[in-house]
Coordinates of C-alpha atoms in Angstrom, one line a residue:
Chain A
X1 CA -22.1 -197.3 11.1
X2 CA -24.7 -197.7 13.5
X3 CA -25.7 -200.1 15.6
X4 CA -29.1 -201.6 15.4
X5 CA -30.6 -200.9 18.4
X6 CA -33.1 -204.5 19.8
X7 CA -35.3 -203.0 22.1
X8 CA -36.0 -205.3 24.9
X9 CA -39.4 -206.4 25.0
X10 CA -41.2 -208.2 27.8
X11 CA -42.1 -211.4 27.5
X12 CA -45.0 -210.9 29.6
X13 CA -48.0 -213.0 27.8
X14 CA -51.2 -211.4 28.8
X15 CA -53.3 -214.6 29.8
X16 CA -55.8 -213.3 30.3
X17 CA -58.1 -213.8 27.0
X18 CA -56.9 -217.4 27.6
X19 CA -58.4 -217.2 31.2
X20 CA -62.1 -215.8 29.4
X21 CA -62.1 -219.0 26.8
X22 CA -61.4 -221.6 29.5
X23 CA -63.6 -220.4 31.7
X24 CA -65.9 -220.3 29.5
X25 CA -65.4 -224.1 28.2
X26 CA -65.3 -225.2 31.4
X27 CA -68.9 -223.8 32.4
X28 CA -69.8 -225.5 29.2
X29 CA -68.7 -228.8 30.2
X30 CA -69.8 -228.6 33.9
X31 CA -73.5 -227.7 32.9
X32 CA -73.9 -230.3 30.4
X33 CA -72.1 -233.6 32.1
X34 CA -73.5 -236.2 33.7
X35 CA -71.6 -238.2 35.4
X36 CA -70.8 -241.7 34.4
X37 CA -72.7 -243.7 37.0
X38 CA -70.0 -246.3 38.9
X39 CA -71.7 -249.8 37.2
X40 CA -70.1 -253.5 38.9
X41 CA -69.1 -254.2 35.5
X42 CA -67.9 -252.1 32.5
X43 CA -69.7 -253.1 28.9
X44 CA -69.4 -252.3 25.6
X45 CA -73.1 -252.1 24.2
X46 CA -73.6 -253.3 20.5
X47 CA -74.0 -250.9 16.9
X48 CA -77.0 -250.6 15.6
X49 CA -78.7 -247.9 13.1
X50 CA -81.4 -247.2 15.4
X51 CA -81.4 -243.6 16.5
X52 CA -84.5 -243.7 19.5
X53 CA -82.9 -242.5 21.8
X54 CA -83.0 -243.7 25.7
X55 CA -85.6 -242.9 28.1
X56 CA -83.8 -241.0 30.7
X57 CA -86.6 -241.5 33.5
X58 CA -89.0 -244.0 34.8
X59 CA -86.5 -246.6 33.7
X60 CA -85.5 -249.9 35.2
X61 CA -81.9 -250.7 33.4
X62 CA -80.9 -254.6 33.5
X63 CA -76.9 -254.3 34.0
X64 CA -76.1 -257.8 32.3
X65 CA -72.5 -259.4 32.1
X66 CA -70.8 -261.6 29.8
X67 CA -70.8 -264.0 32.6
X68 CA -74.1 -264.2 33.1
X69 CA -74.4 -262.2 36.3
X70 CA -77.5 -259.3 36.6
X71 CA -77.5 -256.2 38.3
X72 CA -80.4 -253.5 38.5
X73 CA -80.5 -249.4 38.5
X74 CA -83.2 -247.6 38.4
X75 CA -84.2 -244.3 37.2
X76 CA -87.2 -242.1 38.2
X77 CA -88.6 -239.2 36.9
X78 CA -88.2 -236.2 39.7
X79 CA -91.6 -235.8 40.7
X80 CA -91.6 -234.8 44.8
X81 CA -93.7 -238.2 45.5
X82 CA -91.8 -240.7 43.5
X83 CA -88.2 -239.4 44.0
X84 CA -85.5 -241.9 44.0
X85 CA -85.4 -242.4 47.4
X86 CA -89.3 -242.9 48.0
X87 CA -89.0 -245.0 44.9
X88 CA -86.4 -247.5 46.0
X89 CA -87.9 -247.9 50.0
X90 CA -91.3 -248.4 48.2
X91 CA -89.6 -251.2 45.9
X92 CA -87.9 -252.7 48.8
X93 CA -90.7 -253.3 50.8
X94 CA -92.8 -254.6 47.5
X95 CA -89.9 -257.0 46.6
X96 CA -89.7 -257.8 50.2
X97 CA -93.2 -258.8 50.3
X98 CA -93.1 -261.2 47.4
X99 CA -90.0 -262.7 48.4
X100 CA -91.6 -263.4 51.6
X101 CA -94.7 -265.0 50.3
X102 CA -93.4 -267.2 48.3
X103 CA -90.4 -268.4 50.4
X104 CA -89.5 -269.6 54.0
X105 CA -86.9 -267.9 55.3
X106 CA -88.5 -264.4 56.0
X107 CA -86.8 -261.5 55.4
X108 CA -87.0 -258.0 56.7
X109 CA -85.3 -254.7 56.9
X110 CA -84.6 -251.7 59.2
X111 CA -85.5 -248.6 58.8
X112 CA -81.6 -247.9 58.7
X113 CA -80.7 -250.5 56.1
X114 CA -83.8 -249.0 53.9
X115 CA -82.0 -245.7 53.9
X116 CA -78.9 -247.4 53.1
X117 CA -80.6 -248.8 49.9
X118 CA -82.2 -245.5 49.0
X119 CA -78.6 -244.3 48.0
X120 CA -77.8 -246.9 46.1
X121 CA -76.9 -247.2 42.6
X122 CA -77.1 -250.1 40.9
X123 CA -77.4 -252.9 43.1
X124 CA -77.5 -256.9 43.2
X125 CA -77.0 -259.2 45.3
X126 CA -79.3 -262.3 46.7
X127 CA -82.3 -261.1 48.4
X128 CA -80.5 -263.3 51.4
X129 CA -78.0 -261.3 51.7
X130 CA -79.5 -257.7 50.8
X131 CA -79.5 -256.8 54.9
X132 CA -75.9 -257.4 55.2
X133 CA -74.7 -256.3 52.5
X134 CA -76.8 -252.8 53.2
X135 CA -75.5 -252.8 57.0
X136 CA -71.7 -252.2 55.3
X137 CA -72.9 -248.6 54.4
X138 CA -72.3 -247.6 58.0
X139 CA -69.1 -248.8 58.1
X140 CA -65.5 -247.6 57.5
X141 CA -64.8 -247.8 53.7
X142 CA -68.4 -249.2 53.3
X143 CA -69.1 -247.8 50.4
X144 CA -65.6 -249.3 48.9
X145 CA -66.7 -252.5 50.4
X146 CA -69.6 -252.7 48.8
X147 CA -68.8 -251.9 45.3
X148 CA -66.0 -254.6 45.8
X149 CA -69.0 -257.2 46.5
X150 CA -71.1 -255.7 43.5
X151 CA -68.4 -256.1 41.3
X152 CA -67.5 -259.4 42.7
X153 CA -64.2 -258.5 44.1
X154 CA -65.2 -259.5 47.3
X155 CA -62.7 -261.8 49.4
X156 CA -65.5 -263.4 51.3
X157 CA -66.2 -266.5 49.2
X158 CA -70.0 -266.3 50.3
X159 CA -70.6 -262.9 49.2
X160 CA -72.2 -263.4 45.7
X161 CA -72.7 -260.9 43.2
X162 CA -75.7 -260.3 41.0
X163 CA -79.0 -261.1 41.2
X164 CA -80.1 -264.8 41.1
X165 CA -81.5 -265.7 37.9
X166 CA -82.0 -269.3 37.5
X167 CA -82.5 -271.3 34.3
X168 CA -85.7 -273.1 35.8
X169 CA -88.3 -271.0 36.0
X170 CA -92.1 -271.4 36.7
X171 CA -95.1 -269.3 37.0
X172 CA -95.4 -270.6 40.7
X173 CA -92.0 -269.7 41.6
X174 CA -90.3 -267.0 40.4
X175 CA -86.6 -266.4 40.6
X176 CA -85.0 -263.3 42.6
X177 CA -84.3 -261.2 39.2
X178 CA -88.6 -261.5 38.9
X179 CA -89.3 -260.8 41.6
X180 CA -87.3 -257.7 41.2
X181 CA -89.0 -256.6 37.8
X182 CA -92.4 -257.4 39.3
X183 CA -92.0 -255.5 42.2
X184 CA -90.7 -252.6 40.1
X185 CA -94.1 -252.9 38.4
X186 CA -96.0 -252.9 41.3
X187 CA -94.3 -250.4 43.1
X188 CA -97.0 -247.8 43.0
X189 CA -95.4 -245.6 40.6
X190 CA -97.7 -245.4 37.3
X191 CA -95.4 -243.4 35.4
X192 CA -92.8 -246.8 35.4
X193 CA -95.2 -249.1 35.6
X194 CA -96.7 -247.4 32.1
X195 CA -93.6 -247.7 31.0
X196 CA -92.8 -251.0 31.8
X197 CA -96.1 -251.8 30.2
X198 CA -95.0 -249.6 27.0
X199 CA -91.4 -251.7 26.6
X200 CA -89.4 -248.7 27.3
X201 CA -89.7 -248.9 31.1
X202 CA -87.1 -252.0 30.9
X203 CA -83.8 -251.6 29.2
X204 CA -81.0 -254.6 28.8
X205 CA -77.7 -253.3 29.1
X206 CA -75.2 -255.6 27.5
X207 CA -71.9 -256.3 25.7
X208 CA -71.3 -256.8 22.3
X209 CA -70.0 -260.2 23.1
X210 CA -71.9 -261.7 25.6
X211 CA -73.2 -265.3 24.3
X212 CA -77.0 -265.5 22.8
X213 CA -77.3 -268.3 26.0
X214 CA -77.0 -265.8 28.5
X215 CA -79.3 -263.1 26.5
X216 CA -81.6 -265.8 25.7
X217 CA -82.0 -266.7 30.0
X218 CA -82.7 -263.2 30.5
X219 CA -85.5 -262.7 27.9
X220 CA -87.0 -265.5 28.7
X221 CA -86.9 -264.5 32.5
X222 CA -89.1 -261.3 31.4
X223 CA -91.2 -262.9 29.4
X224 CA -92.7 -265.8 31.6
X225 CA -93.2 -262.8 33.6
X226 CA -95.1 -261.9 30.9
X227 CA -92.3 -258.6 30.4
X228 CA -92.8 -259.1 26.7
X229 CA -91.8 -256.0 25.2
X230 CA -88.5 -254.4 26.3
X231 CA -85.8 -252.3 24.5
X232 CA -82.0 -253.3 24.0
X233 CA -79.3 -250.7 25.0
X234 CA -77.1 -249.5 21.7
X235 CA -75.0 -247.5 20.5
X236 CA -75.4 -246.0 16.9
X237 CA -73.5 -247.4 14.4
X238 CA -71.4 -244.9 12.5
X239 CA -71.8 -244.6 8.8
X240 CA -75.8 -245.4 9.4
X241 CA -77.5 -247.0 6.8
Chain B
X1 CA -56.0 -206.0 29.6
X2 CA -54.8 -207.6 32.9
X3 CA -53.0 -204.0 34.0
X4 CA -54.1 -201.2 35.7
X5 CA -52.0 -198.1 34.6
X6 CA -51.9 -195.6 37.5
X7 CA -51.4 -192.0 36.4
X8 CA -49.7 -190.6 39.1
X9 CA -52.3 -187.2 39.3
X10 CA -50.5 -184.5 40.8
X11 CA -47.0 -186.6 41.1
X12 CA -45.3 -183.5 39.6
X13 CA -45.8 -181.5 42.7
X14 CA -44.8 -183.7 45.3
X15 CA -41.6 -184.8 44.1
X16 CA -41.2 -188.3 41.9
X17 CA -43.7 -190.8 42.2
X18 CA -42.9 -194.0 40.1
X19 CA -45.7 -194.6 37.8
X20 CA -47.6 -198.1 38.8
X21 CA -48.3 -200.6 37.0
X22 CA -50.2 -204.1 38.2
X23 CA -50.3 -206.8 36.4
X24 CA -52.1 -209.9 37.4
X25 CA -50.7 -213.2 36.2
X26 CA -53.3 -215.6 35.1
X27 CA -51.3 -218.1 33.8
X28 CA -51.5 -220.3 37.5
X29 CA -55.7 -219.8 36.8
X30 CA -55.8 -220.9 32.9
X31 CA -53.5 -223.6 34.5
X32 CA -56.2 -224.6 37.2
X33 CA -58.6 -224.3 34.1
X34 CA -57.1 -226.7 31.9
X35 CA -57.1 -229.1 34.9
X36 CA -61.0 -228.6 35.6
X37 CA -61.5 -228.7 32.0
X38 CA -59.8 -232.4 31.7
X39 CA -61.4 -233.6 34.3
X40 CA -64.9 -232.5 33.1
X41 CA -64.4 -234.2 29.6
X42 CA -63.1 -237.7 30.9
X43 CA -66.0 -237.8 33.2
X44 CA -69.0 -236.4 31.2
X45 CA -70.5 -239.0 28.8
X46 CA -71.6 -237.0 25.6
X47 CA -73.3 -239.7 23.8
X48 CA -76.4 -241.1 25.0
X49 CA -77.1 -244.7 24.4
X50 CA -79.9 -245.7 22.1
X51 CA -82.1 -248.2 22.2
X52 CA -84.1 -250.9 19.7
X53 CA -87.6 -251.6 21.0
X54 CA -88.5 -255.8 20.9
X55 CA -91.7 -257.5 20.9
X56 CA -91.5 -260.8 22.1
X57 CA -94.7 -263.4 22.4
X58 CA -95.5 -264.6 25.8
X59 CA -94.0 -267.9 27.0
X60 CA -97.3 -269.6 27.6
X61 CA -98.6 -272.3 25.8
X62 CA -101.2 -272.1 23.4
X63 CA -104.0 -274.6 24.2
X64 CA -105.9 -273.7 21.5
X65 CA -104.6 -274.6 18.3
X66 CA -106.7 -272.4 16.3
X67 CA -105.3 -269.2 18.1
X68 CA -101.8 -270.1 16.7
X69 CA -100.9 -267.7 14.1
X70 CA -98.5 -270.2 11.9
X71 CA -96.3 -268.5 9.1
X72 CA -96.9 -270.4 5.6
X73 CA -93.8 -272.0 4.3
X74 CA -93.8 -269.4 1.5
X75 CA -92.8 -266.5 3.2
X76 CA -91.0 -268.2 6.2
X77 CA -87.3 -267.2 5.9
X78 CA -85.4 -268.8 9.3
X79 CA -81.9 -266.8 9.9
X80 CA -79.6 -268.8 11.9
X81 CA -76.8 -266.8 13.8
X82 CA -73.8 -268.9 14.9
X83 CA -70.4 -268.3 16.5
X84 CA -67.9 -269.2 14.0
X85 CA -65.8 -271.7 15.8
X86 CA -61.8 -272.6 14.7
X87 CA -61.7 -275.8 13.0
X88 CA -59.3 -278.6 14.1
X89 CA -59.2 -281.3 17.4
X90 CA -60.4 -278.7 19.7
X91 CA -63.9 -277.6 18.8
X92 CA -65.8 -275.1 20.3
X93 CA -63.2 -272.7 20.5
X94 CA -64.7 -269.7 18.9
X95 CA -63.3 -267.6 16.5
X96 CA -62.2 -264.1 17.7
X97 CA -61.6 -261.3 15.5
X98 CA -57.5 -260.5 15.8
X99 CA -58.4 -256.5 15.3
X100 CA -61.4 -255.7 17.8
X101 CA -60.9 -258.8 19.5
X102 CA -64.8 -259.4 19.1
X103 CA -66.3 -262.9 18.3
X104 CA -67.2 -263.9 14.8
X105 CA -70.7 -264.3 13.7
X106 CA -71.6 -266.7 10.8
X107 CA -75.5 -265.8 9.3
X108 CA -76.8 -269.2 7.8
X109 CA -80.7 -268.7 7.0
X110 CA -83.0 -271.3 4.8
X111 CA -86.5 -270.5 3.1
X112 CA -89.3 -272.6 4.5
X113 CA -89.5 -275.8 6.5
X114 CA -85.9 -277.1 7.1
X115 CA -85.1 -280.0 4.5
X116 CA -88.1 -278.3 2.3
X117 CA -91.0 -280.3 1.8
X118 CA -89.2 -283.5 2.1
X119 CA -88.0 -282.8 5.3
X120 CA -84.5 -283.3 6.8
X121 CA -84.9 -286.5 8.2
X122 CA -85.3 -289.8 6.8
X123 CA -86.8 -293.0 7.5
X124 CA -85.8 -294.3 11.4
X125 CA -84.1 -290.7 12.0
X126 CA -81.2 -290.8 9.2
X127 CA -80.2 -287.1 7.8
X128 CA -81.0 -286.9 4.5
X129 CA -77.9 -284.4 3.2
X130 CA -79.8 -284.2 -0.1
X131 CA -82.3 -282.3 1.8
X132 CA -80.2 -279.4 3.7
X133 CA -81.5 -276.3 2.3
X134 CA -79.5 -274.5 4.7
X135 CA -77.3 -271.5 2.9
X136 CA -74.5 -269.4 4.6
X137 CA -74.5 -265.9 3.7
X138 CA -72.7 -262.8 5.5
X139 CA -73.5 -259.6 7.3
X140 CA -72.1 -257.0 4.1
X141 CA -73.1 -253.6 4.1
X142 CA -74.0 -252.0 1.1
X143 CA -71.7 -252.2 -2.1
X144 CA -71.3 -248.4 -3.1
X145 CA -70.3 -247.9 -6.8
X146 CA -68.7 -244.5 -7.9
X147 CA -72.1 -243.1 -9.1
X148 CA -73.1 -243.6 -5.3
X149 CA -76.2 -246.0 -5.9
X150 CA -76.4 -248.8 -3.5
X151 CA -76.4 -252.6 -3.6
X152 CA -77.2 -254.8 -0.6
X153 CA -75.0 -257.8 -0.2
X154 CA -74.8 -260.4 1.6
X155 CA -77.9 -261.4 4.2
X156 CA -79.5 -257.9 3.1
X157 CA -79.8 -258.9 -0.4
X158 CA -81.6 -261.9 0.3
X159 CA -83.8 -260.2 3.2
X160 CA -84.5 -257.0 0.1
X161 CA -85.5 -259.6 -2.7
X162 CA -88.0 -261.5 -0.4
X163 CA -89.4 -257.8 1.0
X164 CA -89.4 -256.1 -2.7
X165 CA -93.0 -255.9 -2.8
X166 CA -92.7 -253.2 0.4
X167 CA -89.7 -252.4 -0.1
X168 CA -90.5 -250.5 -3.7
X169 CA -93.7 -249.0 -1.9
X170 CA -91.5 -247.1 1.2
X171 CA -89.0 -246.1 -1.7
X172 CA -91.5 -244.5 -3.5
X173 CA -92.7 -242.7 -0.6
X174 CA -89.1 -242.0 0.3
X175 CA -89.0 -240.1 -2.9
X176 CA -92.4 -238.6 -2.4
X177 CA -91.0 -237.3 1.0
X178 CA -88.2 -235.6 -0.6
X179 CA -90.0 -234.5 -3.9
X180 CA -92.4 -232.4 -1.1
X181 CA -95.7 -234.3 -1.2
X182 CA -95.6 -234.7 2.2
X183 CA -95.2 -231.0 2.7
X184 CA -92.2 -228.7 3.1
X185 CA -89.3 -229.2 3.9
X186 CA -88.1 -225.9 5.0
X187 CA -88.5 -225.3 8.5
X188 CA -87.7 -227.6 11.5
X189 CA -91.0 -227.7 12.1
X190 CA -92.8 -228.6 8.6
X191 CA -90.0 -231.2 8.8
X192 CA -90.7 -232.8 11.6
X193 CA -94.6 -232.4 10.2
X194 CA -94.1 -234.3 7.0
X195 CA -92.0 -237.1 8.5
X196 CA -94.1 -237.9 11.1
X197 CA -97.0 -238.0 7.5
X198 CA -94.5 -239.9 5.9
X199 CA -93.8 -242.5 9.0
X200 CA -97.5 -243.0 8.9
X201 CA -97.5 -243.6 5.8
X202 CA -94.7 -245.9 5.5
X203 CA -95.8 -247.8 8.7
X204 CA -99.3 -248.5 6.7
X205 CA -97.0 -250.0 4.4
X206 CA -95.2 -252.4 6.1
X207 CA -98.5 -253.6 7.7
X208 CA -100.4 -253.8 5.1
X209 CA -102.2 -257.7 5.2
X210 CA -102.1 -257.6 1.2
X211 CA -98.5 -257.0 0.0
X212 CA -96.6 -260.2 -0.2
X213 CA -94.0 -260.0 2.5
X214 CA -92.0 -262.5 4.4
X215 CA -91.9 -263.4 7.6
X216 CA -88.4 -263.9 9.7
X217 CA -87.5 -266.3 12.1
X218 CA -84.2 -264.8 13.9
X219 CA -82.4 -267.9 15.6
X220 CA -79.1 -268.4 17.3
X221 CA -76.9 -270.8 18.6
X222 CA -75.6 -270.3 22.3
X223 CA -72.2 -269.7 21.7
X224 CA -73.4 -266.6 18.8
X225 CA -72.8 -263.4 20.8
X226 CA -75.5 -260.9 21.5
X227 CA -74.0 -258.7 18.2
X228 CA -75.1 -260.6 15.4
X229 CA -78.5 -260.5 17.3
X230 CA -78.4 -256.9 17.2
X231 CA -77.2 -256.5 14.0
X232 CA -80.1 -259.0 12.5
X233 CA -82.6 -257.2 14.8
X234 CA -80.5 -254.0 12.3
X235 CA -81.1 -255.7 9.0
X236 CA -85.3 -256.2 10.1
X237 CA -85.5 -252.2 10.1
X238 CA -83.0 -251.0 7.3
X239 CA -85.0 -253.6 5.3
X240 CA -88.6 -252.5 7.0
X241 CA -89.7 -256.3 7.7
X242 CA -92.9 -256.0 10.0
X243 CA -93.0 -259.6 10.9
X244 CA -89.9 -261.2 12.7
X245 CA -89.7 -263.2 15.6
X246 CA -86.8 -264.8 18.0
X247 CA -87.3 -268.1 18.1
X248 CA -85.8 -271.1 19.7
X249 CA -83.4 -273.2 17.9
X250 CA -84.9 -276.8 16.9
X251 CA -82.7 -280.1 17.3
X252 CA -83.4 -279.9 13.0
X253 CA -81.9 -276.8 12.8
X254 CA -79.1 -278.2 14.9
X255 CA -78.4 -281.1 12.3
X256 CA -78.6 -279.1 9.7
X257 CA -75.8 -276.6 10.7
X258 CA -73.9 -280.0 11.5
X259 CA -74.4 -281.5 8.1
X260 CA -74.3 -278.3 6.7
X261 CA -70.4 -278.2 8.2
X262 CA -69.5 -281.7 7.7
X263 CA -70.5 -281.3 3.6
X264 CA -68.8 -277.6 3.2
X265 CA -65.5 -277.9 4.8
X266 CA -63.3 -274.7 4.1

């Protein structure tokens, strides 16, 4: 009787297929991400069947919270004159220039604190306070810091959050979050300012279960600004129709 | 695949040479992969957002009277969104769904002038109950039976049998679309072709001055959240209304929904 003989095979698993496909599914991934951009707070937008899809470009995205609160991003296209830098100093100095005509308390900025803004992502905070809250970016942790104040997380009680938008509104005096939208208009860009004019230059960003109230004070800040048409961010319902 | 053999060439002359053999380990690497790979799917956000484009009129007053485009009390349909709110000695506390956590909309909507033609209120301000023409109604989707036709319920009934005029029209076209007449349907391109005919076509429709069609007056209470607005702003397109419009709530609407409460007590 003989033995069976087990030949001893080596367990050696050649990876290296395995290598090939993840490589492989990793360029995939890296070439078509883009990144989640860090927003002050985190929102769950509505259904709806619609299927238009969002303008990626020359788009000024109203960030609005359940409390109430606004916060601004915008988006250019990546033409060599209106890059987002050159956008954002030019809608600084226009928003600093309406704020200044219509109220006392002049404000201005550096040179420094322009840059500072230029790297921003979405931002908000009183007008008031812009230059302070733009001189953190040259401190230690700045950035941290200011994300904590965006996102209201901020120790200092005097540090607010969002952009003003008052319920009272005239034509005579507008509040910060017009001023804003205006200035974005008259920036000097005509590719936004088209779209603005369009409806699809102004996006409202919002959660599912934010109150009508707080919609309401937002639509009817754009509109006395006469920002009549404007599109709602959502995300497609499954099932469809 | 990951080893190079090394045949030892003239290893018979010089004595015994051990034949060679390299292997490279990639597990470590499909390890570092997997990582990379993670780290690219949490971040990457796949789905972009979509959007609904609104019209809204300007806030300024109209001096003229004349310029006022009124809807006639035949077509007017007013949809009322409220937050449904739990009964019992604390009112106001809304109603949050136990699943999603979401808060629960209630769609109320009347035809014409609130309280009809008698109106809502009486003599020195008293609510005439008699009067409330206010009706509840739900957000449903479509009722699916097993032959797979489809029946709106709910607020999209109502919305379908006040649109039926247009509503037969873009079906027919709908059918026209598929049955070819708009062209073929074969490549990407002659698609794209006849559906951009056919959107024409169906946009003509829904515009057209002599087709009876209503017109929608999309309201909402303070406490409704920004959904049901969404999801009316939803029913407007599935049901291709061309004239809608958020309005303001009235202090008539207001004791309607009250009386409307007080008189329907679940």
């Amino acid at each position: 009787m003989g033995r069976v003989k087990i030949a001893r095979k080596s367990t050696f698993i050649d990876m290296t297929a395995m290598s090939d496909v993840t490589v492989l599914l990793l360029t995939f991934f890296m070439l078509t991400s883009t990144f989640l951009s860090k927003e002050p707070t985190t929102v769950v937008t509505p259904a709806s069947v619609s299927t238009e899809k969002v303008q990626e470009t020359n788009v000024l995205q109203v960030l609005v919270s359940p409390k109430g609160q606004v916060w601004l991003t915008m988006n250019n296209d990546t033409s060599a004159q209106w890059s987002n830098a050159n956008m954002r100093v030019a809608l600084l100095d226009e928003v600093t220039k309406l704020y200044n005509e219509s109220h006392k308390n002049k404000i201005s900025f550096t040179a420094q604190q322009k840059q500072a803004f230029s790297k921003l992502g979405s931002f908000g905070v009183p007008l008031s306070q812009m230059g302070e809250f733009l001189d953190l970016a040259d401190q230690q942790e700045g950035l941290t810091k200011m994300d904590q104040w965006l996102a209201g997380e901020d120790l200092n009680p005097n540090h607010i959050s969002g952009i003003p938008i008052s319920k009272e509104n005239s034509d005579d005096n507008l509040n910060e979050f017009q001023l804003w939208v205006k200035a974005a208009r008259m920036a000097g860009n005509d590719n936004l300012s088209q779209a603005m004019k369009d409806g699809m230059g102004v996006a409202i960003k919002a959660d599912q279960n934010t109150s009508f109230e707080v919609i309401h004070m937002v639509m009817d800040n754009l509109q006395t600004i006469k920002q009549n048409k404007f599109t709602l961010l959502t995300a497609l319902k499954a099932g469809g129709e | 695949m990951a080893e190079v053999q090394q045949s030892g060439g003239d290893s018979g002359k010089k004595g015994h040479q051990k034949k060679m053999q390299i292997r490279v380990d990639f597990t470590p690497m499909v390890d570092m992969n997997m990582l990379l790979i993670t780290f690219f799917m949490l971040c990457t956000t796949m789905i972009k957002s979509q959007t609904l484009t609104i019209a809204l009129p300007t806030n300024e007053k109209v001096q003229n009277e004349e310029n006022m485009s009124q809807a006639s009390a035949d077509d007017a349909v007013t949809i009322i969104i409220d937050a449904k709110k739990k009964p019992g000695p604390t009112p106001g506390t809304l109603v949050v769904d136990s699943v999603n956590g979401n808060v629960v909309n209630e769609i109320y909507y009347y035809d014409g002038k609130p309280g009809g033609e008698a109106g809502m209120l009486g003599p020195g301000g008293a609510i005439l109950s008699q009067n409330n023409n206010l009706k509840k109604s739900d957000l449903l989707s479509d009722e699916v039976n097993s032959v797979g036709d489809h029946k709106a319920r709910g607020i999209r009934q109502i919305i379908q049998e006040r649109n039926k005029a247009v509503l037969e029209k873009v079906t027919a076209l709908k059918k026209d679309l598929a049955d070819g007449k708009f062209g073929s349907l074969e490549t990407k391109d002659e698609r794209e072709a006849a559906m951009a005919k056919y959107n024409e076509a169906a946009s003509k429709v829904r515009k057209d001055e002599n087709i009876k069609k209503p017109v929608i007056i999309i309201k909402s209470t303070p406490e409704a959240s920004y959904r049901g607005l969404v999801d009316i702003l939803d029913e407007m397109q599935i049901n291709s209304i061309s004239k809608y419009q958020i309005d303001n709530l009235t202090d008539v609407d207001l004791i309607m929904l009250d009386d409307y409460r007080k008189n329907h007590k679940e």
